XYZ file of N, CA and C in Angstrom:
777
model
N 0.839 -1.211 0.000
C 0.000 0.000 0.000
C 0.871 1.257 0.000
N 1.943 1.193 0.788
C 2.844 2.348 0.849
C 3.490 2.594 -0.515
N 3.857 1.478 -1.221
C 4.464 1.624 -2.540
C 3.510 2.231 -3.546
N 2.221 1.866 -3.470
C 1.218 2.423 -4.382
C 1.064 3.916 -4.158
N 1.008 4.342 -2.878
C 0.884 5.767 -2.558
C 2.075 6.543 -3.099
N 3.240 5.981 -2.968
C 4.433 6.665 -3.467
C 4.388 6.796 -4.987
N 3.911 5.720 -5.660
C 3.804 5.763 -7.112
C 2.827 6.853 -7.555
N 1.669 6.931 -6.883
C 0.674 7.959 -7.221
C 1.252 9.342 -7.017
N 1.987 9.531 -5.937
C 2.591 10.829 -5.640
C 3.580 11.229 -6.718
N 4.399 10.274 -7.178
C 5.368 10.570 -8.246
C 4.639 10.968 -9.518
N 3.563 10.286 -9.816
C 2.783 10.638 -11.011
C 2.248 12.056 -10.911
N 1.783 12.427 -9.746
C 1.306 13.799 -9.549
C 2.427 14.797 -9.793
N 3.603 14.520 -9.303
C 4.736 15.432 -9.495
C 5.003 15.653 -10.977
N 4.988 14.536 -11.729
C 5.352 14.615 -13.134
C 4.297 15.314 -13.975
N 3.057 15.352 -13.457
C 1.968 15.869 -14.277
C 1.589 17.305 -13.978
N 2.228 17.916 -13.002
C 1.697 19.179 -12.509
C 2.430 20.433 -12.965
N 3.287 20.532 -13.794
C 3.792 21.842 -14.205
C 5.106 22.212 -13.559
N 5.371 23.492 -13.392
C 6.673 23.957 -12.911
C 6.556 24.973 -11.797
N 7.530 25.086 -11.002
C 7.737 26.176 -10.023
C 7.521 25.873 -8.541
N 7.005 24.763 -8.152
C 6.880 24.540 -6.706
C 8.195 23.993 -6.165
N 8.699 24.643 -5.120
C 9.905 24.152 -4.447
C 9.507 23.667 -3.061
N 9.797 22.420 -2.762
C 9.448 21.875 -1.447
C 10.729 21.634 -0.673
N 10.933 22.382 0.370
C 12.130 22.198 1.178
C 11.979 20.943 2.023
N 13.096 20.287 2.300
C 13.001 19.065 3.105
C 12.475 19.353 4.496
N 11.665 18.439 4.981
C 11.198 18.555 6.358
C 12.268 17.972 7.251
N 12.741 18.732 8.199
C 13.814 18.272 9.081
C 13.210 17.729 10.350
N 13.280 16.444 10.519
C 12.701 15.844 11.705
C 13.636 15.979 12.892
N 13.092 16.138 14.093
C 13.950 16.176 15.272
C 14.832 14.941 15.379
N 14.308 13.770 15.036
C 15.126 12.562 15.072
C 15.541 12.205 13.658
N 16.377 13.056 13.065
C 16.750 12.840 11.683
C 17.768 11.716 11.542
N 18.356 11.289 12.642
C 19.216 10.115 12.646
C 18.606 9.088 13.579
N 18.793 7.826 13.260
C 18.297 6.784 14.142
C 19.214 6.674 15.352
N 18.849 5.822 16.282
C 19.683 5.653 17.471
C 21.033 5.058 17.111
N 21.126 4.441 15.939
C 22.401 3.891 15.482
C 23.085 4.825 14.492
N 22.646 6.096 14.480
C 23.230 7.121 13.613
C 23.086 6.780 12.140
N 21.994 6.095 11.789
C 21.716 5.811 10.390
C 20.755 6.856 9.853
N 20.935 7.238 8.610
C 20.059 8.248 8.021
C 18.650 7.698 7.869
N 17.675 8.550 8.087
C 16.291 8.197 7.830
C 15.698 9.265 6.915
N 14.464 9.077 6.474
C 13.892 9.958 5.454
C 13.692 11.377 5.962
N 13.973 12.352 5.102
C 13.736 13.750 5.427
C 12.387 14.228 4.904
N 11.713 13.417 4.123
C 10.515 13.881 3.445
C 9.322 13.042 3.856
N 8.172 13.678 3.958
C 6.937 12.987 4.298
C 5.939 13.239 3.177
N 5.499 12.184 2.473
C 4.694 12.373 1.252
C 3.453 13.227 1.433
N 2.719 13.061 2.547
C 1.469 13.817 2.629
C 1.709 15.317 2.707
N 2.806 15.754 3.327
C 3.093 17.176 3.401
C 3.482 17.715 2.033
N 4.232 16.935 1.285
C 4.588 17.359 -0.067
C 3.334 17.445 -0.928
N 2.458 16.448 -0.799
C 1.232 16.448 -1.591
C 0.370 17.652 -1.258
N 0.268 17.995 0.022
C -0.515 19.160 0.406
C 0.062 20.432 -0.217
N 1.385 20.518 -0.257
C 2.017 21.675 -0.878
C 1.729 21.748 -2.359
N 1.747 20.602 -3.014
C 1.446 20.563 -4.452
C 0.030 21.028 -4.722
N -0.906 20.541 -3.937
C -2.304 20.857 -4.186
C -2.635 22.313 -3.884
N -1.790 22.995 -3.090
C -2.042 24.403 -2.793
C -1.664 25.309 -3.951
N -0.874 24.815 -4.875
C -0.412 25.621 -5.996
C -1.259 25.340 -7.232
N -1.386 26.329 -8.098
C -2.195 26.145 -9.298
C -1.438 25.408 -10.392
N -0.192 25.785 -10.628
C 0.580 25.142 -11.689
C 1.971 24.767 -11.188
N 2.038 23.838 -10.241
C 3.333 23.598 -9.637
C 4.163 22.522 -10.323
N 5.464 22.636 -10.120
C 6.354 21.508 -10.361
C 7.170 21.309 -9.109
N 7.338 20.103 -8.714
C 8.047 19.842 -7.474
C 9.535 19.687 -7.748
N 10.350 20.520 -7.128
C 11.795 20.380 -7.182
C 12.292 20.193 -5.765
N 12.825 19.045 -5.473
C 13.264 18.768 -4.118
C 14.660 19.333 -3.914
N 14.808 20.170 -2.891
C 16.110 20.738 -2.563
C 16.852 19.754 -1.676
N 18.091 19.380 -2.005
C 18.835 18.455 -1.138
C 19.008 19.037 0.254
N 19.146 18.154 1.206
C 19.334 18.605 2.583
C 20.574 19.475 2.665
N 20.426 20.658 3.285
C 21.498 21.651 3.249
C 22.633 21.273 4.177
N 23.833 21.674 3.809
C 24.978 21.377 4.663
C 24.796 22.139 5.933
N 24.196 22.955 6.386
C 24.236 23.489 7.738
C 24.078 22.358 8.654
N 23.779 21.319 8.116
C 23.033 20.456 8.944
C 23.770 19.303 9.554
N 25.016 19.102 9.217
C 25.715 17.979 9.831
C 25.745 18.135 11.342
N 26.214 19.288 11.793
C 26.237 19.536 13.229
C 24.817 19.593 13.773
N 23.955 20.271 13.030
C 22.569 20.420 13.465
C 21.900 19.066 13.625
N 22.148 18.177 12.661
C 21.518 16.862 12.702
C 22.001 16.056 13.899
N 23.290 16.075 14.139
C 23.834 15.295 15.243
C 23.301 15.780 16.584
N 23.341 17.096 16.772
C 22.892 17.632 18.052
C 21.383 17.528 18.184
N 20.660 17.813 17.114
C 19.210 17.781 17.206
C 18.689 16.368 17.391
N 19.437 15.387 16.908
C 19.062 14.008 17.170
C 19.145 13.708 18.656
N 20.159 14.266 19.306
C 20.297 14.059 20.743
C 19.242 14.856 21.504
N 19.023 16.106 21.075
C 18.062 16.984 21.751
C 16.699 16.857 21.096
N 16.220 15.618 20.977
C 15.019 15.375 20.181
C 13.780 15.973 20.800
N 13.823 16.350 22.083
C 12.647 16.960 22.704
C 12.396 18.376 22.200
N 13.421 19.040 21.703
C 13.307 20.428 21.271
C 13.074 20.471 19.768
N 11.982 21.051 19.291
C 11.717 21.126 17.858
C 12.823 21.853 17.097
N 12.989 21.490 15.833
C 14.127 22.000 15.063
C 14.081 23.510 14.896
N 12.891 24.116 14.860
C 12.815 25.573 14.688
C 13.463 26.292 15.857
N 13.221 25.800 17.054
C 13.831 26.408 18.233
C 15.339 26.216 18.231
N 15.781 25.004 17.873
C 17.223 24.730 17.839
C 17.909 25.593 16.786
N 17.295 25.688 15.615
C 17.895 26.474 14.531
C 17.989 27.953 14.918
N 16.935 28.489 15.528
C 16.950 29.892 15.964
C 18.009 30.115 17.043
N 18.076 29.187 17.990
C 19.066 29.304 19.060
C 20.485 29.228 18.516
N 20.711 28.381 17.527
C 22.039 28.290 16.900
C 22.425 29.626 16.271
N 21.482 30.236 15.604
C 21.767 31.519 14.957
C 22.116 32.578 15.991
N 21.345 32.644 17.066
C 21.625 33.601 18.126
C 22.969 33.314 18.778
N 23.254 32.046 18.970
C 24.532 31.655 19.586
C 25.712 32.100 18.718
N 25.611 31.899 17.418
C 26.714 32.275 16.526
C 26.961 33.780 16.576
N 25.909 34.575 16.665
C 26.071 36.025 16.787
C 26.709 36.387 18.123
N 26.251 35.753 19.192
C 26.839 36.018 20.506
C 28.310 35.615 20.536
N 28.612 34.499 19.902
C 30.000 34.039 19.835
C 30.861 35.025 19.059
N 30.340 35.528 17.945
C 31.085 36.502 17.138
C 31.355 37.789 17.897
N 30.475 38.124 18.839
C 30.644 39.326 19.646
C 31.510 39.086 20.884
N 31.988 37.865 21.045
C 32.913 37.568 22.126
C 32.287 37.159 23.438
N 30.990 36.886 23.455
C 30.330 36.531 24.706
C 30.575 35.076 25.109
N 30.697 34.210 24.140
C 30.840 32.779 24.424
C 32.264 32.471 24.876
N 32.403 31.986 26.087
C 33.730 31.696 26.642
C 34.064 30.208 26.650
N 33.016 29.361 26.595
C 33.286 27.935 26.835
C 32.613 27.008 25.834
N 32.053 27.552 24.760
C 31.465 26.732 23.688
C 30.322 25.853 24.197
N 29.551 26.405 25.119
C 28.398 25.679 25.644
C 27.146 26.524 25.437
N 26.118 25.905 24.916
C 24.852 26.579 24.635
C 23.727 25.881 25.389
N 22.942 26.652 26.119
C 21.730 26.154 26.763
C 20.523 26.710 26.015
N 19.608 25.835 25.655
C 18.376 26.241 24.982
C 17.203 25.916 25.887
N 16.351 26.910 26.121
C 15.082 26.698 26.827
C 13.970 27.005 25.836
N 13.157 26.021 25.546
C 12.063 26.208 24.587
C 10.757 26.399 25.343
N 10.394 27.674 25.544
C 9.174 27.986 26.273
C 7.908 27.743 25.449
N 8.056 27.347 24.200
C 6.872 26.984 23.423
C 6.352 25.607 23.837
N 7.191 24.819 24.490
C 6.774 23.501 24.957
C 6.102 23.621 26.334
N 5.197 22.703 26.654
C 4.581 22.725 27.981
C 5.598 22.351 29.046
N 5.324 22.748 30.270
C 6.324 22.579 31.323
C 6.499 21.133 31.764
N 5.580 20.228 31.380
C 5.780 18.817 31.718
C 6.619 18.095 30.680
N 7.197 18.831 29.731
C 8.165 18.294 28.778
C 9.567 18.718 29.181
N 10.532 17.899 28.831
C 11.928 18.302 29.001
C 12.231 19.361 27.951
N 12.375 20.587 28.375
C 12.501 21.688 27.417
C 13.749 22.526 27.653
N 14.652 22.034 28.473
C 15.965 22.670 28.636
C 17.022 21.676 28.213
N 17.840 22.070 27.245
C 18.960 21.231 26.832
C 20.244 22.035 26.916
N 21.322 21.362 27.267
C 22.650 21.964 27.285
C 23.494 21.225 26.267
N 24.098 21.983 25.362
C 24.850 21.410 24.255
C 26.309 21.838 24.306
N 27.194 20.889 24.125
C 28.607 21.170 23.932
C 28.797 21.421 22.447
N 28.942 22.688 22.062
C 28.986 23.042 20.650
C 30.315 22.659 20.000
N 31.347 22.541 20.791
C 32.651 22.201 20.241
C 32.750 20.711 19.909
N 32.189 19.884 20.783
C 32.284 18.439 20.590
C 30.971 17.814 20.144
N 29.976 18.659 19.883
C 28.687 18.209 19.352
C 28.054 17.135 20.237
N 27.915 17.468 21.508
C 27.350 16.523 22.457
C 26.197 17.159 23.228
N 25.228 16.329 23.528
C 24.170 16.730 24.443
C 24.653 16.470 25.864
N 24.647 17.499 26.701
C 25.145 17.371 28.066
C 24.021 17.272 29.094
N 22.890 17.908 28.788
C 21.753 17.885 29.715
C 20.460 17.959 28.920
N 19.424 17.351 29.477
C 18.099 17.346 28.853
C 17.114 17.207 30.004
N 16.451 18.310 30.382
C 15.712 18.253 31.633
C 14.534 19.220 31.662
N 13.799 19.200 32.759
C 12.642 20.062 32.975
C 13.088 21.408 33.538
N 12.298 22.451 33.264
C 12.595 23.775 33.801
C 11.279 24.531 33.978
N 11.237 25.373 34.991
C 10.017 26.137 35.295
C 9.918 27.379 34.411
N 8.725 28.010 34.468
C 8.575 29.380 33.968
C 7.858 30.215 35.036
N 7.743 31.507 34.785
C 7.189 32.421 35.775
C 5.714 32.185 36.056
N 5.299 32.518 37.271
C 3.910 32.297 37.665
C 2.925 33.086 36.803
N 3.337 34.256 36.340
C 2.452 35.070 35.504
C 2.698 34.855 34.008
N 3.572 33.931 33.674
C 3.794 33.618 32.263
C 2.739 32.669 31.724
N 2.154 31.876 32.592
C 1.141 30.931 32.150
C 1.066 29.751 33.088
N 0.195 28.807 32.766
C 0.039 27.608 33.577
C 0.917 26.495 33.015
N 0.329 25.555 32.330
C 1.140 24.481 31.730
C 2.025 25.041 30.616
N 1.483 25.976 29.873
C 2.222 26.636 28.796
C 2.573 28.068 29.203
N 3.775 28.487 28.870
C 4.148 29.895 29.029
C 3.628 30.668 27.825
N 2.987 31.798 28.082
C 2.419 32.602 27.000
C 2.801 34.079 27.113
N 3.267 34.499 28.291
C 3.553 35.914 28.525
C 4.978 36.059 29.055
N 5.687 37.071 28.547
C 7.086 37.271 28.904
C 7.338 38.751 29.145
N 8.277 39.029 30.043
C 8.484 40.420 30.416
C 9.929 40.667 30.825
N 10.323 41.930 30.723
C 11.621 42.399 31.200
C 11.454 43.294 32.437
N 10.226 43.361 32.945
C 9.924 44.302 34.034
C 10.070 43.651 35.399
N 10.518 44.447 36.359
C 10.643 43.984 37.726
C 9.264 43.668 38.306
N 9.207 42.667 39.141
C 7.973 42.231 39.815
C 6.886 41.742 38.870
N 7.244 41.476 37.640
C 6.245 40.937 36.707
C 5.980 39.459 36.971
N 6.933 38.770 37.582
C 6.857 37.334 37.823
C 6.671 36.566 36.515
N 7.216 37.117 35.451
C 7.191 36.463 34.151
C 8.612 36.124 33.719
N 8.725 35.107 32.912
C 10.016 34.743 32.336
C 10.416 35.762 31.273
N 11.698 35.778 30.943
C 12.213 36.683 29.918
C 12.736 35.873 28.730
N 12.576 36.433 27.553
C 13.055 35.789 26.334
C 14.444 36.291 25.956
N 15.057 35.580 25.019
C 16.262 36.085 24.392
C 17.561 35.490 24.887
N 18.642 36.169 24.531
C 19.995 35.673 24.768
C 20.524 36.210 26.092
N 21.001 35.296 26.920
C 21.583 35.644 28.210
C 22.970 35.026 28.311
N 23.752 35.523 29.252
C 25.048 34.933 29.544
C 25.105 34.601 31.031
N 25.709 33.469 31.341
C 25.790 33.066 32.742
C 26.889 33.849 33.458
N 26.616 34.157 34.713
C 27.576 34.858 35.562
C 28.134 33.853 36.568
N 28.376 34.298 37.783
C 28.990 33.445 38.796
C 27.933 32.778 39.682
N 28.221 31.575 40.146
C 27.325 30.930 41.110
C 27.476 31.539 42.501
N 26.493 31.295 43.349
C 26.527 31.834 44.700
C 25.648 30.974 45.602
N 25.846 31.099 46.888
C 24.981 30.442 47.870
C 23.944 31.458 48.342
N 22.681 31.195 48.062
C 21.628 32.141 48.400
C 20.524 31.495 49.202
N 19.388 32.156 49.266
C 18.240 31.642 50.004
C 17.748 30.316 49.436
N 17.967 30.130 48.133
C 17.521 28.911 47.471
C 18.683 27.954 47.224
N 19.689 28.024 48.102
C 20.874 27.161 48.019
C 21.759 27.575 46.849
N 22.517 26.646 46.305
C 23.503 26.938 45.268
C 22.790 27.360 43.979
N 23.021 28.597 43.557
C 22.297 29.183 42.426
C 23.277 29.873 41.478
N 22.765 30.325 40.355
C 23.617 30.905 39.317
C 23.025 32.211 38.809
N 23.823 33.265 38.888
C 23.414 34.567 38.365
C 23.412 34.564 36.834
N 22.510 35.360 36.268
C 22.405 35.510 34.814
C 22.413 36.990 34.454
N 22.893 37.286 33.260
C 22.844 38.658 32.743
C 22.210 38.626 31.351
N 21.232 39.506 31.164
C 20.565 39.593 29.873
C 21.353 40.448 28.895
N 21.352 40.046 27.648
C 22.108 40.742 26.611
C 21.213 41.495 25.632
N 19.896 41.504 25.897
C 18.973 42.143 24.958
C 18.120 43.175 25.696
N 18.320 44.422 25.329
C 17.737 45.546 26.067
C 16.231 45.466 26.173
N 15.564 45.132 25.114
C 14.102 45.134 25.122
C 13.501 43.910 25.794
N 14.313 42.866 25.957
C 13.722 41.589 26.323
C 14.216 40.998 27.642
N 15.460 41.242 28.017
C 15.946 40.569 29.224
C 17.045 41.330 29.967
N 17.217 42.597 29.655
C 18.335 43.357 30.228
C 18.224 43.558 31.735
N 17.054 43.285 32.311
C 16.859 43.488 33.748
C 16.922 42.200 34.560
N 17.317 41.105 33.950
C 17.246 39.841 34.688
C 18.163 39.842 35.912
N 19.314 40.496 35.812
C 20.222 40.529 36.960
C 19.584 41.290 38.119
N 19.034 42.461 37.816
C 18.387 43.276 38.849
C 17.116 42.612 39.376
N 16.451 41.842 38.552
C 15.241 41.133 38.970
C 15.557 39.867 39.773
N 16.825 39.528 39.891
C 17.239 38.285 40.558
C 16.682 37.061 39.849
N 16.668 37.120 38.529
C 16.309 35.958 37.729
C 17.560 35.092 37.608
N 17.513 33.904 38.198
C 18.694 33.057 38.311
C 18.325 31.616 37.946
N 19.347 30.777 37.884
C 19.127 29.326 37.836
C 19.230 28.829 39.274
N 18.204 28.131 39.748
C 18.243 27.655 41.128
C 17.532 26.306 41.247
N 17.832 25.563 42.325
C 17.183 24.261 42.533
C 15.765 24.422 43.051
N 14.929 23.429 42.754
C 13.535 23.461 43.232
C 13.010 22.037 43.351
N 12.317 21.773 44.428
C 11.700 20.455 44.598
C 10.433 20.316 43.767
N 9.913 21.428 43.258
C 8.659 21.394 42.494
C 8.870 21.215 40.994
N 10.104 20.894 40.609
C 10.411 20.657 39.198
C 11.035 19.266 39.063
N 10.527 18.486 38.134
C 11.089 17.156 37.923
C 10.084 16.208 37.305
N 10.534 15.013 37.020
C 9.708 14.034 36.313
C 8.474 13.629 37.112
N 8.616 13.390 38.404
C 7.472 12.955 39.212
C 6.378 14.012 39.245
N 6.780 15.262 39.442
C 5.803 16.362 39.453
C 5.142 16.498 38.086
N 5.952 16.444 37.022
C 5.421 16.595 35.660
C 4.428 15.494 35.333
N 4.737 14.268 35.745
C 3.863 13.128 35.451
C 2.562 13.213 36.242
N 2.663 13.598 37.491
C 1.483 13.628 38.358
C 0.535 14.760 38.025
N 1.084 15.960 37.752
C 0.246 17.146 37.587
C 0.176 17.657 36.145
N 0.902 17.026 35.247
C 0.959 17.449 33.846
C 1.509 18.866 33.694
N 2.284 19.291 34.651
C 3.034 20.528 34.607
C 3.967 20.527 35.811
N 4.978 21.381 35.772
C 5.829 21.526 36.957
C 5.472 22.830 37.652
N 6.020 23.010 38.858
C 5.741 24.242 39.580
C 6.358 25.453 38.915
N 5.961 26.623 39.381
C 6.378 27.866 38.736
C 7.256 28.695 39.658
N 8.084 29.508 39.048
C 8.983 30.402 39.767
C 8.490 31.839 39.605
N 9.298 32.793 40.010
C 8.993 34.201 39.760
C 9.674 34.688 38.472
N 10.015 33.745 37.620
C 10.701 34.060 36.366
C 12.043 33.377 36.257
N 12.487 32.758 37.363
C 13.778 32.070 37.367
C 13.708 30.759 36.572
N 14.891 30.279 36.189
C 15.011 28.973 35.572
C 15.242 27.963 36.696
N 14.165 27.504 37.297
C 14.248 26.534 38.379
C 14.319 25.130 37.790
N 15.281 24.350 38.283
C 15.460 22.969 37.830
C 15.455 22.051 39.042
N 15.368 20.768 38.788
C 15.284 19.802 39.880
C 16.478 19.907 40.822
N 16.197 19.825 42.104
C 17.232 20.029 43.125
C 18.390 19.053 43.003
N 18.117 17.839 42.560
C 19.169 16.828 42.494
C 20.195 17.121 41.407
N 19.760 17.770 40.334
C 20.695 18.010 39.236
C 21.218 19.438 39.212
N 20.604 20.321 39.980
C 20.952 21.744 39.899
C 22.437 22.028 40.108
N 23.090 21.476 41.140
C 24.509 21.802 41.329
C 25.379 21.414 40.137
N 25.120 20.240 39.588
C 25.914 19.790 38.440
C 25.649 20.664 37.217
N 24.378 20.982 36.993
C 24.027 21.839 35.861
C 24.672 23.217 36.000
N 24.590 23.792 37.178
C 25.152 25.121 37.408
C 26.660 25.130 37.179
N 27.348 24.121 37.693
C 28.799 24.062 37.497
C 29.161 23.870 36.028
N 28.272 23.232 35.302
C 28.533 22.994 33.882
C 28.404 24.262 33.047
N 27.428 25.119 33.364
C 27.137 26.262 32.494
C 27.571 27.599 33.079
N 28.181 27.622 34.240
C 28.542 28.879 34.901
C 29.618 29.648 34.132
N 29.695 30.949 34.414
C 30.838 31.789 34.029
C 31.089 31.873 32.529
N 30.132 32.451 31.831
C 30.397 32.806 30.445
C 29.892 31.849 29.391
N 28.770 31.183 29.641
C 28.139 30.382 28.595
C 26.818 31.036 28.193
N 26.347 30.686 27.027
C 25.170 31.325 26.435
C 23.904 30.527 26.736
N 22.853 31.256 27.106
C 21.515 30.689 27.236
C 20.604 31.404 26.246
N 19.814 30.651 25.514
C 18.800 31.243 24.634
C 17.437 30.771 25.117
N 16.651 31.709 25.635
C 15.263 31.437 26.007
C 14.394 31.686 24.786
N 13.904 30.611 24.205
C 13.180 30.694 22.926
C 11.663 30.668 23.131
N 10.995 31.450 22.296
C 9.542 31.379 22.130
C 9.265 32.055 20.787
N 8.310 31.547 20.002
C 8.061 32.152 18.685
C 7.327 33.486 18.770
N 7.874 34.398 19.551
C 7.337 35.749 19.678
C 7.787 36.582 18.489
N 6.845 37.164 17.769
C 7.220 37.980 16.616
C 8.051 39.190 17.024
N 7.774 39.742 18.200
C 8.561 40.872 18.675
C 10.028 40.486 18.807
N 10.265 39.363 19.463
C 11.652 38.936 19.654
C 12.289 38.478 18.350
N 11.582 37.673 17.577
C 12.133 37.165 16.321
C 12.453 38.302 15.360
N 11.680 39.383 15.414
C 11.866 40.501 14.493
C 12.918 41.483 14.976
N 13.010 41.685 16.292
C 13.838 42.774 16.805
C 15.086 42.340 17.582
N 15.274 41.074 17.797
C 16.462 40.624 18.507
C 17.724 40.966 17.713
N 18.688 41.605 18.355
C 19.928 41.957 17.668
C 20.785 40.719 17.386
N 20.464 39.601 18.004
C 21.217 38.367 17.773
C 20.634 37.533 16.638
N 19.523 37.967 16.106
C 18.906 37.223 14.992
C 18.968 38.006 13.691
N 19.532 39.234 13.721
C 19.573 40.067 12.527
C 20.925 40.754 12.433
């Protein structure tokens, strides 16, 4: 049956005219667990694209070379959709070019995912390795299971978007924590003054996520499970890049790290 569908699809391609370009769909798990290539294309999506055009011809663009590193890392960070990873990579490269990156480590937080998903990943960009894949909170006023609102204002109790750099760890009221500094004036420049930090929390983790279908919320801090917090903090402290991602048109359009 699958072979018949593929044959029909090919016939449609050959009969429909010229000018439709279908870019490859990049799956989060573009490599198998044994690092074997798998398909980049899904017939029904291509067919839908063909039918949307009046006189199309399908020209398949080969998978772009950006992607060797992207494929390897994104295969490991399969919880984070490729759009978030690709955007974070672009922001990271700009931050690196400006001299902010000291240790070739990138942390991505995808606030488009619900909080009961592992939506924080730490990547070793030099050795193309996934170092961490875990749960993280968002601000109490950002939303419930999903974060929807973000702010740079003090006492907003909302998370902030954009590119940040890690500062020094410290012992505070919430135990061993990590200071952050925002690098984007409109979006996160007040995180240091707001005391937005990485800190441990008992209300974040797999058991909480499974039981309540969300994790607990912070006042905008990146709260992670207490058991892993010290190791995570020591890994990303002192000059590594964090990209807090969300498909906000304001941020995507005006971030100095994306343009």
